[in-house]
GROMACS .gro file of N, CA and C in nm:
model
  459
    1UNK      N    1   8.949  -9.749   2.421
    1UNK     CA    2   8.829  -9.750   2.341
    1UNK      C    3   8.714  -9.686   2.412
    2UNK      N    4   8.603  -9.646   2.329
    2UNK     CA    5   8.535  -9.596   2.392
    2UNK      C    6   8.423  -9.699   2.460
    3UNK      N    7   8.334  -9.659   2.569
    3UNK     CA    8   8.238  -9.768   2.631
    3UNK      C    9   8.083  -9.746   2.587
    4UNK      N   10   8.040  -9.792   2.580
    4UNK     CA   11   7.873  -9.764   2.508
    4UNK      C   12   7.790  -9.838   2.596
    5UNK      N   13   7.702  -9.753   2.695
    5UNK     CA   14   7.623  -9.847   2.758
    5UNK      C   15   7.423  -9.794   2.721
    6UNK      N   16   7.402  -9.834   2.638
    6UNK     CA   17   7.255  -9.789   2.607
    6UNK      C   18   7.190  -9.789   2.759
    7UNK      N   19   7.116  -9.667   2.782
    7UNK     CA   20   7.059  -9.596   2.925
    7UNK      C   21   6.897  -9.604   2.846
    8UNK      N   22   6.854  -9.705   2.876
    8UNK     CA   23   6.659  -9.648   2.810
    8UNK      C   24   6.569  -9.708   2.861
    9UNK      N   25   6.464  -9.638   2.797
    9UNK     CA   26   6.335  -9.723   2.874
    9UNK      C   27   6.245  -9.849   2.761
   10UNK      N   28   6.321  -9.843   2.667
   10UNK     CA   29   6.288  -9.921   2.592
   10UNK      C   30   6.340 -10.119   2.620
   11UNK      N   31   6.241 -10.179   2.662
   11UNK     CA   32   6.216 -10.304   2.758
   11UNK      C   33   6.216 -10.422   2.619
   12UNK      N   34   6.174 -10.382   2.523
   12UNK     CA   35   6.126 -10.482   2.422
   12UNK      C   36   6.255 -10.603   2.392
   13UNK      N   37   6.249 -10.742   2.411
   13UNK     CA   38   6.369 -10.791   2.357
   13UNK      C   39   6.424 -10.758   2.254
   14UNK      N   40   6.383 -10.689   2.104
   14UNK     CA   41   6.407 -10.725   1.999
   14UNK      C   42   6.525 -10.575   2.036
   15UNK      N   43   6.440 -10.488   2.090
   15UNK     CA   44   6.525 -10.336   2.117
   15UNK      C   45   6.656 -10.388   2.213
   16UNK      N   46   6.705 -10.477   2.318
   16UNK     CA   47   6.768 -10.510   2.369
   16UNK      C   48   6.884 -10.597   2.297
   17UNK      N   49   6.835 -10.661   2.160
   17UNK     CA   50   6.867 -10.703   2.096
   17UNK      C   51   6.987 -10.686   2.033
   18UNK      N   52   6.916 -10.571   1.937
   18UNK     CA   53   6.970 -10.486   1.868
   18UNK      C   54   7.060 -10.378   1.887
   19UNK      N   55   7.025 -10.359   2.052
   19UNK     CA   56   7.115 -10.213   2.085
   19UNK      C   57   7.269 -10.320   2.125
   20UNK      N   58   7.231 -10.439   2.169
   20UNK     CA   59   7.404 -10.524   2.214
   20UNK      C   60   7.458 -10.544   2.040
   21UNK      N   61   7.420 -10.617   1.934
   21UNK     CA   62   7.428 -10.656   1.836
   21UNK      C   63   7.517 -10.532   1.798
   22UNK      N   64   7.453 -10.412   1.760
   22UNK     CA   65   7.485 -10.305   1.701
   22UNK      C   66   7.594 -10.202   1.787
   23UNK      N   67   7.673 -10.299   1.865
   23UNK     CA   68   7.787 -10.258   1.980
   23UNK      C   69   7.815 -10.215   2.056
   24UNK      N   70   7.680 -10.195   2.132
   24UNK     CA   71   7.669 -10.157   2.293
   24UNK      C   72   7.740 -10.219   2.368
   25UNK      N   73   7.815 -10.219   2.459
   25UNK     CA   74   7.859 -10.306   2.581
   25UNK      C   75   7.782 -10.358   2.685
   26UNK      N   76   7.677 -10.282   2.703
   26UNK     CA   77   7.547 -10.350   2.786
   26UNK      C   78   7.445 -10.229   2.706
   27UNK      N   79   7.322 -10.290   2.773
   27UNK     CA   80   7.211 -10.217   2.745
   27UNK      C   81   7.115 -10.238   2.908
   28UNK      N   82   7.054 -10.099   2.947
   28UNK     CA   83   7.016 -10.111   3.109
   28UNK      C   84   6.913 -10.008   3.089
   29UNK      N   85   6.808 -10.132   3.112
   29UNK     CA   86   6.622 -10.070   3.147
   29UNK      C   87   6.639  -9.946   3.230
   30UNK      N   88   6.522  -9.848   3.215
   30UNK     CA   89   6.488  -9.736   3.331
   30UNK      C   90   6.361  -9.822   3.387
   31UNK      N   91   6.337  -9.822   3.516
   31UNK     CA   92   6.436  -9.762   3.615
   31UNK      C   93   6.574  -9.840   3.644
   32UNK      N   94   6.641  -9.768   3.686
   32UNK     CA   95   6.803  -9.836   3.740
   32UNK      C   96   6.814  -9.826   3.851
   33UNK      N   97   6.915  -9.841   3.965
   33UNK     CA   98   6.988  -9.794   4.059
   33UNK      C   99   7.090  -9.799   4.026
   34UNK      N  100   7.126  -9.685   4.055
   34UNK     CA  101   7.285  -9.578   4.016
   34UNK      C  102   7.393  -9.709   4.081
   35UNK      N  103   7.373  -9.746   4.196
   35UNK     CA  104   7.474  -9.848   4.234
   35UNK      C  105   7.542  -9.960   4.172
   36UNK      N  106   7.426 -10.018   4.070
   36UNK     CA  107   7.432 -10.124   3.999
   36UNK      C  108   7.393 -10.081   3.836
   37UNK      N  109   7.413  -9.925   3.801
   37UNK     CA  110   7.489  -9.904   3.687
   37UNK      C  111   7.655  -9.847   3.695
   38UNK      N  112   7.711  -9.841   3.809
   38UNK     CA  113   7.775  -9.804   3.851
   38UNK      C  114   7.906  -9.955   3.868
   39UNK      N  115   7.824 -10.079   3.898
   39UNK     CA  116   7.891 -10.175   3.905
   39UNK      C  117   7.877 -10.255   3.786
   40UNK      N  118   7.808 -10.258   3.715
   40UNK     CA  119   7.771 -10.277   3.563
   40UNK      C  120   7.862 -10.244   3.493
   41UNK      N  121   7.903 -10.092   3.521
   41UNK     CA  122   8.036 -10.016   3.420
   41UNK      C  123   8.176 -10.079   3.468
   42UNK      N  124   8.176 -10.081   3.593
   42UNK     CA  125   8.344 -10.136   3.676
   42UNK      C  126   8.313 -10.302   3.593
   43UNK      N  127   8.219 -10.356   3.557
   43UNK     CA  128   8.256 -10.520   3.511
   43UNK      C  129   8.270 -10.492   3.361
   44UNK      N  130   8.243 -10.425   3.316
   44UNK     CA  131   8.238 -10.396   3.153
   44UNK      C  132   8.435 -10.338   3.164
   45UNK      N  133   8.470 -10.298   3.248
   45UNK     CA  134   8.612 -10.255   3.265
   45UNK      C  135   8.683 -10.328   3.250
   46UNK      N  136   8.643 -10.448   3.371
   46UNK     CA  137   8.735 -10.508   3.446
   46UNK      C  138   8.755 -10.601   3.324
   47UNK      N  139   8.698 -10.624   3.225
   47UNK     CA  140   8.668 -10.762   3.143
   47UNK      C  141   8.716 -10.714   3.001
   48UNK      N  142   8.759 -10.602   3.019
   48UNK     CA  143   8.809 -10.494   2.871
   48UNK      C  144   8.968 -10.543   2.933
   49UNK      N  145   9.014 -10.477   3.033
   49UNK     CA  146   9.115 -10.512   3.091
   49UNK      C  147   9.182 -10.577   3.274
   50UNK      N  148   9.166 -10.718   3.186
   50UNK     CA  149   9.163 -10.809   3.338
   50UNK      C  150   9.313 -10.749   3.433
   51UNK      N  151   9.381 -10.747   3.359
   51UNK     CA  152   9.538 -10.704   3.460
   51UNK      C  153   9.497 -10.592   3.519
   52UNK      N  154   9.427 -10.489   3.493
   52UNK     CA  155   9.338 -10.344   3.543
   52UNK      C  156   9.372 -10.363   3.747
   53UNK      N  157   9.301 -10.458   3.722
   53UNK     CA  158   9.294 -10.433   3.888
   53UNK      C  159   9.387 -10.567   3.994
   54UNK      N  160   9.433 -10.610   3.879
   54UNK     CA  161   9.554 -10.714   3.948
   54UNK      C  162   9.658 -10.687   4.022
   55UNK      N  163   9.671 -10.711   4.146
   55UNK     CA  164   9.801 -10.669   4.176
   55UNK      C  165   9.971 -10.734   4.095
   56UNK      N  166  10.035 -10.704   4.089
   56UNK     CA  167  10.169 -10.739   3.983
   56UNK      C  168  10.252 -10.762   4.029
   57UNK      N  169  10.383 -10.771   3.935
   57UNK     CA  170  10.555 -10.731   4.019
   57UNK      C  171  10.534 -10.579   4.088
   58UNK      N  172  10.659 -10.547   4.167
   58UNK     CA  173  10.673 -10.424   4.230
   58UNK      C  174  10.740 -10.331   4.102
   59UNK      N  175  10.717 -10.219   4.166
   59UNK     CA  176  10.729 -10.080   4.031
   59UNK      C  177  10.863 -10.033   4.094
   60UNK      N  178  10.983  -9.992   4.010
   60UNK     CA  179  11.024  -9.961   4.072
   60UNK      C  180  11.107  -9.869   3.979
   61UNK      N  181  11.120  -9.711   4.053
   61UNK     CA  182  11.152  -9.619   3.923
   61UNK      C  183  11.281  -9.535   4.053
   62UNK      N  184  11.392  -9.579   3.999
   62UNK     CA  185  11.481  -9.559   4.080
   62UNK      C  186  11.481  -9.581   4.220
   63UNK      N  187  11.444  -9.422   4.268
   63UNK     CA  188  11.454  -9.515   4.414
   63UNK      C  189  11.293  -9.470   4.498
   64UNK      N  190  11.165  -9.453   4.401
   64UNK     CA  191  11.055  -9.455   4.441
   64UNK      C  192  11.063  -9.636   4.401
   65UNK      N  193  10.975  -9.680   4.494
   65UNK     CA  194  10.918  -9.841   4.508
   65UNK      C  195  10.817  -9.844   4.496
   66UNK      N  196  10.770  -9.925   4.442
   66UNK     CA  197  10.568  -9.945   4.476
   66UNK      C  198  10.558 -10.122   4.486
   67UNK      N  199  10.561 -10.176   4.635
   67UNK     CA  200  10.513 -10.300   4.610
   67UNK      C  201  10.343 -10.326   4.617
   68UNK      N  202  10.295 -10.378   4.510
   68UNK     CA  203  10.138 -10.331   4.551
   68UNK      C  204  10.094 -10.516   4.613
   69UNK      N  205  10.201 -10.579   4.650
   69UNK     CA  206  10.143 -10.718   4.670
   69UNK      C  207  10.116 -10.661   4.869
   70UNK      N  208  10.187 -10.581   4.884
   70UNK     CA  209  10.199 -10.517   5.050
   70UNK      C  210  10.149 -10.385   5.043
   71UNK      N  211  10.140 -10.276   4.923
   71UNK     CA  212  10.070 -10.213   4.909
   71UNK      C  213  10.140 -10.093   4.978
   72UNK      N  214  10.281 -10.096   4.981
   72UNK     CA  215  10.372 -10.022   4.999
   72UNK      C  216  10.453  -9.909   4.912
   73UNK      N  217  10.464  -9.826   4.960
   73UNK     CA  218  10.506  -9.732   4.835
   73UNK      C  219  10.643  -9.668   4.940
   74UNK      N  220  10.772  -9.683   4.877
   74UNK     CA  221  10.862  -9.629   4.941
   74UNK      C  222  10.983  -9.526   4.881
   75UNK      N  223  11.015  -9.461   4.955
   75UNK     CA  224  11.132  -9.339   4.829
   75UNK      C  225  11.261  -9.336   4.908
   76UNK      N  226  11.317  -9.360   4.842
   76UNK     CA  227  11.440  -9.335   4.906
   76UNK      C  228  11.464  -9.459   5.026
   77UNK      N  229  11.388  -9.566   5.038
   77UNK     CA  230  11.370  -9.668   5.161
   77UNK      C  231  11.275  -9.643   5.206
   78UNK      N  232  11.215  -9.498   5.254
   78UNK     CA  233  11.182  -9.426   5.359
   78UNK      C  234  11.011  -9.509   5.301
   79UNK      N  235  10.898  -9.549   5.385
   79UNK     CA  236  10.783  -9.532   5.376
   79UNK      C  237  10.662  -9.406   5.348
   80UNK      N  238  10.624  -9.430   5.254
   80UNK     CA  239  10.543  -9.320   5.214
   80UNK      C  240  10.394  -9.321   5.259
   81UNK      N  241  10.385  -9.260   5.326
   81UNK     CA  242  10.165  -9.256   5.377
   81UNK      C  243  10.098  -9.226   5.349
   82UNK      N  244  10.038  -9.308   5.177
   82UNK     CA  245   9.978  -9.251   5.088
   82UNK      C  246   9.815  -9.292   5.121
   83UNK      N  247   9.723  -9.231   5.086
   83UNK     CA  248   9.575  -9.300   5.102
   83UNK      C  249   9.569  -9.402   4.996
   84UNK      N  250   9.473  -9.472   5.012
   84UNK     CA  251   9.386  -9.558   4.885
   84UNK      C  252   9.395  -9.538   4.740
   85UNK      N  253   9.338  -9.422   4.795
   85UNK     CA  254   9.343  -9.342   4.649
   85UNK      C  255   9.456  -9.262   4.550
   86UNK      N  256   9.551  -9.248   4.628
   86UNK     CA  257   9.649  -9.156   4.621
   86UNK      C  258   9.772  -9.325   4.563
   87UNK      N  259   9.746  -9.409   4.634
   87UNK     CA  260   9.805  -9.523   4.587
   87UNK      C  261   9.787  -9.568   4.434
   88UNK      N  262   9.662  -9.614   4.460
   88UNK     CA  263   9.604  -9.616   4.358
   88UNK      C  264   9.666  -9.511   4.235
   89UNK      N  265   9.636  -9.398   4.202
   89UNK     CA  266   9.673  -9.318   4.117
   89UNK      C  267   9.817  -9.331   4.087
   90UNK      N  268   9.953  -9.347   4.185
   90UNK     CA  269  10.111  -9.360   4.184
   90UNK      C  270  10.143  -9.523   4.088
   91UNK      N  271  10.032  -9.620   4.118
   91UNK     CA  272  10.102  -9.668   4.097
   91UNK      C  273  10.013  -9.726   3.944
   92UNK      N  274   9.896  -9.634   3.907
   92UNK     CA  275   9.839  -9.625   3.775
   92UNK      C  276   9.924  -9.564   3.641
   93UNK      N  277   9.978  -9.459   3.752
   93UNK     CA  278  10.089  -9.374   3.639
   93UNK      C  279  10.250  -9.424   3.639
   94UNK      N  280  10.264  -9.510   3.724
   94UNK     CA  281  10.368  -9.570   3.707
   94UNK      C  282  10.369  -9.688   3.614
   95UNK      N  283  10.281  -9.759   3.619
   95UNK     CA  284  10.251  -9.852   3.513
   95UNK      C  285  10.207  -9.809   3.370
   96UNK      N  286  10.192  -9.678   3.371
   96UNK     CA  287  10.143  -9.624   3.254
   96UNK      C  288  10.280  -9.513   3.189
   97UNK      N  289  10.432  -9.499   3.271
   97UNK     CA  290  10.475  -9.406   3.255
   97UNK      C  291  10.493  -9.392   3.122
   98UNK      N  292  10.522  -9.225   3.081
   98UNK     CA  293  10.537  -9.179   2.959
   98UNK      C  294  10.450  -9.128   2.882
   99UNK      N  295  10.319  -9.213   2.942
   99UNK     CA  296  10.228  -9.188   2.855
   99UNK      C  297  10.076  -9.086   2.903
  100UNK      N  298  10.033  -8.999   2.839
  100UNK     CA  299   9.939  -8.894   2.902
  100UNK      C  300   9.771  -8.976   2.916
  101UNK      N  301   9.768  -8.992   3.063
  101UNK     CA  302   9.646  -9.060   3.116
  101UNK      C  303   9.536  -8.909   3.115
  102UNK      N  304   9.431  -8.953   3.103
  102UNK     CA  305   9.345  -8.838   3.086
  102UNK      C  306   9.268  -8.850   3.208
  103UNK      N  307   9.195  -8.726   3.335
  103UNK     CA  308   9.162  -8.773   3.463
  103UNK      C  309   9.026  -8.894   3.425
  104UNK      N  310   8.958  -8.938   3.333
  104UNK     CA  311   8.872  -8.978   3.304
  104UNK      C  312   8.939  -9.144   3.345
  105UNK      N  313   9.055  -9.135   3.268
  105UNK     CA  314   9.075  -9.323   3.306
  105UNK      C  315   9.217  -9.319   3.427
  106UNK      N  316   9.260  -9.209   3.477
  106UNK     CA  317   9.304  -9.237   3.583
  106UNK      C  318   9.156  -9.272   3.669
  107UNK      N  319   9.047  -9.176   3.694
  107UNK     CA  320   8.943  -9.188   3.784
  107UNK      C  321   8.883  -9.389   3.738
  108UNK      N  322   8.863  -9.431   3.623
  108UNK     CA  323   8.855  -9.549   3.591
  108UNK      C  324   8.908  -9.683   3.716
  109UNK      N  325   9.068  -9.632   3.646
  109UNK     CA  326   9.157  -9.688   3.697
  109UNK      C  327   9.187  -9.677   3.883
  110UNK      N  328   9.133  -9.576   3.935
  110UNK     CA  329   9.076  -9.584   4.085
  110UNK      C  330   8.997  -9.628   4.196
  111UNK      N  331   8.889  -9.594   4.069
  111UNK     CA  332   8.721  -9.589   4.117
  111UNK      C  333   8.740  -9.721   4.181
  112UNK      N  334   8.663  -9.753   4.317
  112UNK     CA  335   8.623  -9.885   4.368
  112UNK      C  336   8.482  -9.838   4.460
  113UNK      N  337   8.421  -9.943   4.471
  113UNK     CA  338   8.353 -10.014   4.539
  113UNK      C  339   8.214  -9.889   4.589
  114UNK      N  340   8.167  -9.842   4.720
  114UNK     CA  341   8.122  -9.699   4.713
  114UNK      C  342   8.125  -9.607   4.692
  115UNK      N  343   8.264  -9.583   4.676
  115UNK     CA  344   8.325  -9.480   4.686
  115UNK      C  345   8.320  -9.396   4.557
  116UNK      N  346   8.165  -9.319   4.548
  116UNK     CA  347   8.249  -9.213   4.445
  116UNK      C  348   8.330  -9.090   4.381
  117UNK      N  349   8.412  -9.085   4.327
  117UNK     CA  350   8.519  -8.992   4.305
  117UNK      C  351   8.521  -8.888   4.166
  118UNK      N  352   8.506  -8.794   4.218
  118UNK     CA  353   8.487  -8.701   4.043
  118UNK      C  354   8.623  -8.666   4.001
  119UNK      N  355   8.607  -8.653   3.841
  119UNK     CA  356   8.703  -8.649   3.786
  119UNK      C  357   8.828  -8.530   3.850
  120UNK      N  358   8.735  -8.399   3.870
  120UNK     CA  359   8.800  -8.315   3.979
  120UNK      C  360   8.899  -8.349   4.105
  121UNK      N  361   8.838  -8.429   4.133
  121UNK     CA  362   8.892  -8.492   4.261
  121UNK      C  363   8.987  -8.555   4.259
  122UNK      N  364   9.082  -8.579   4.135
  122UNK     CA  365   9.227  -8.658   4.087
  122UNK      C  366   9.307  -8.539   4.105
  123UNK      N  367   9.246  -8.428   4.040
  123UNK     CA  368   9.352  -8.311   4.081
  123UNK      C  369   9.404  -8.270   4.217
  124UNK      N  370   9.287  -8.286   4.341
  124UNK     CA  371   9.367  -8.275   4.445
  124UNK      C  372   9.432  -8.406   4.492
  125UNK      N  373   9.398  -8.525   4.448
  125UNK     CA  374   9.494  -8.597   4.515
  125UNK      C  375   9.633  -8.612   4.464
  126UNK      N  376   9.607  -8.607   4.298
  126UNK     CA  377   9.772  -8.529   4.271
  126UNK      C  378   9.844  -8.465   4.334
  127UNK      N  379   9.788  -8.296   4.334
  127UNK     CA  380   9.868  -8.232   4.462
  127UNK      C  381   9.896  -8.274   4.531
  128UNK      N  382   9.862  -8.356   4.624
  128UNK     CA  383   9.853  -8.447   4.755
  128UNK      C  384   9.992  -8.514   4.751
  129UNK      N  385   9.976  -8.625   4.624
  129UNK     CA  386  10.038  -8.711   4.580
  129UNK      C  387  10.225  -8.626   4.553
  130UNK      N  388  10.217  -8.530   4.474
  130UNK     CA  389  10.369  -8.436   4.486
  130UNK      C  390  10.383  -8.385   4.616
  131UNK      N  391  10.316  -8.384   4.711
  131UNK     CA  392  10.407  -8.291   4.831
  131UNK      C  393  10.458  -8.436   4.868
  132UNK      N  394  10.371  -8.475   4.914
  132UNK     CA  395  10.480  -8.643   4.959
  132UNK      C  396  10.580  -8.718   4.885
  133UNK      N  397  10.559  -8.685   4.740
  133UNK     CA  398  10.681  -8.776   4.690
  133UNK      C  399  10.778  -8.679   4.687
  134UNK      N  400  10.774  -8.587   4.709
  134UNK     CA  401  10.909  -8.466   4.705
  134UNK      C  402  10.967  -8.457   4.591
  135UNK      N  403  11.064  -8.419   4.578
  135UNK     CA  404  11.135  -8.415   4.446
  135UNK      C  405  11.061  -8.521   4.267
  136UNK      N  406  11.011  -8.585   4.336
  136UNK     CA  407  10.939  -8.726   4.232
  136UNK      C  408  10.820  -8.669   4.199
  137UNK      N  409  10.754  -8.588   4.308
  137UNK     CA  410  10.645  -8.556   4.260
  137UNK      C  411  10.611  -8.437   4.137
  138UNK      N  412  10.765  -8.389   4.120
  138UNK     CA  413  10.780  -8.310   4.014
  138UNK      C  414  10.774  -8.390   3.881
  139UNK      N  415  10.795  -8.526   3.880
  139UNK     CA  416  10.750  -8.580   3.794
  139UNK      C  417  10.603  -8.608   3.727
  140UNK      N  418  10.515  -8.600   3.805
  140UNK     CA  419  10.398  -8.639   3.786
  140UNK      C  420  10.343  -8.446   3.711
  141UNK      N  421  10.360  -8.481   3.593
  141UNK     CA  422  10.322  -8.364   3.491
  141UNK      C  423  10.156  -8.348   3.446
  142UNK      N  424  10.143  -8.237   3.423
  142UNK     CA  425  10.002  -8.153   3.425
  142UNK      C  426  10.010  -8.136   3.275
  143UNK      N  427   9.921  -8.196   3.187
  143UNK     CA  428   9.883  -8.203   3.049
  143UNK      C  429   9.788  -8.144   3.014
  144UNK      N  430   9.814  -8.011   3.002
  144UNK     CA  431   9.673  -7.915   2.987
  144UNK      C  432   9.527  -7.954   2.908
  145UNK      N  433   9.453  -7.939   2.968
  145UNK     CA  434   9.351  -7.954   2.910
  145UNK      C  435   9.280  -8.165   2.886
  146UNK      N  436   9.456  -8.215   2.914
  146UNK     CA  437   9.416  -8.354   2.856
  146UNK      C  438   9.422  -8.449   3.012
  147UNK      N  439   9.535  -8.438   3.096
  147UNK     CA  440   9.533  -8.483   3.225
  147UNK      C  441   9.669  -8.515   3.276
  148UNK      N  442   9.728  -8.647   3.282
  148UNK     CA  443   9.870  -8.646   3.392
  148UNK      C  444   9.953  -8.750   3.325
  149UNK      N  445  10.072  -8.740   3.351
  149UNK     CA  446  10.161  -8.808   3.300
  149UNK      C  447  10.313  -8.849   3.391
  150UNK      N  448  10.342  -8.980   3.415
  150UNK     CA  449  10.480  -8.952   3.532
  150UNK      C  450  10.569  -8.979   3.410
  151UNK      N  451  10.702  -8.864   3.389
  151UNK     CA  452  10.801  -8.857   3.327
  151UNK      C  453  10.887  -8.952   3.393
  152UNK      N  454  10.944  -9.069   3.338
  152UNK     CA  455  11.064  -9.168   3.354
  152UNK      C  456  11.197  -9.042   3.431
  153UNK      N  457  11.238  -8.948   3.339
  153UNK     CA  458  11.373  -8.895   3.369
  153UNK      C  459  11.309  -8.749   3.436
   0.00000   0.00000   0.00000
């Protein structure tokens, strides 16, 4: 779904009112700090979808592994030395396989804490993400124009 967060300088309760009523997800006075519209949006997420950032059972798509309770990602047995982020993303599209994630809610589905990451910036950790999984990483498909997808077969 889409997220609606009214950005204004309009302070009045009745305007604050009206902009949640009429289906804003929040509404946030000027001035702001970017930090805490920034963490404003990650709780409007997290509360759309609580399992989002839960760790789960382990993923396991033949013989790539993802235990995310250890935060392990393994192929073939072998240990894989993925970053944060690069984790993050394997085991977003693994839980999502089949289906075409757009870089907008893979980056969603990443984003933490300071750290910010542009939508651009999924594309190289993709790359990243196929030289290390080797052969698997041929799975992780390029959806023109829309974003990424890991093929099951």
């Amino acid at each position: 779904g889409v997220l609606i967060v009214l950005l204004t300088a309009r302070t009045e309760e009745i305007d604050i009112v009206a902009g949640l009523e009429l289906g804003a997800d929040d509404y946030i006075t000027k001035p702001f700090q970017p930090r805490v519209l920034l963490a404003r949006l990650r709780a409007i997420l997290r509360r759309r979808d609580p399992g989002r950032a839960a760790t789960g059972a382990p993923i396991d798509v033949q013989e790539l592994k993802v235990d995310t309770s250890r935060h392990l990602v393994t192929l073939r047995g072998a240990p894989v030395s993925l970053t944060l982020t690069e984790f993050r993303i394997i085991t977003h599209l693994l839980r999502q396989r089949g289906r075409v994630l757009s870089r907008g809610e893979i980056l969603d589905a990443v984003q933490d804490g300071d750290a910010i990451v542009i939508e651009r910036t999924i594309d190289v950790h993709v790359a990243s993400l196929r030289k290390k999984l080797g052969s698997y990483g041929a799975r992780i498909v390029t959806v023109r124009g829309v974003g990424y997808r890991f093929d099951d077969d």
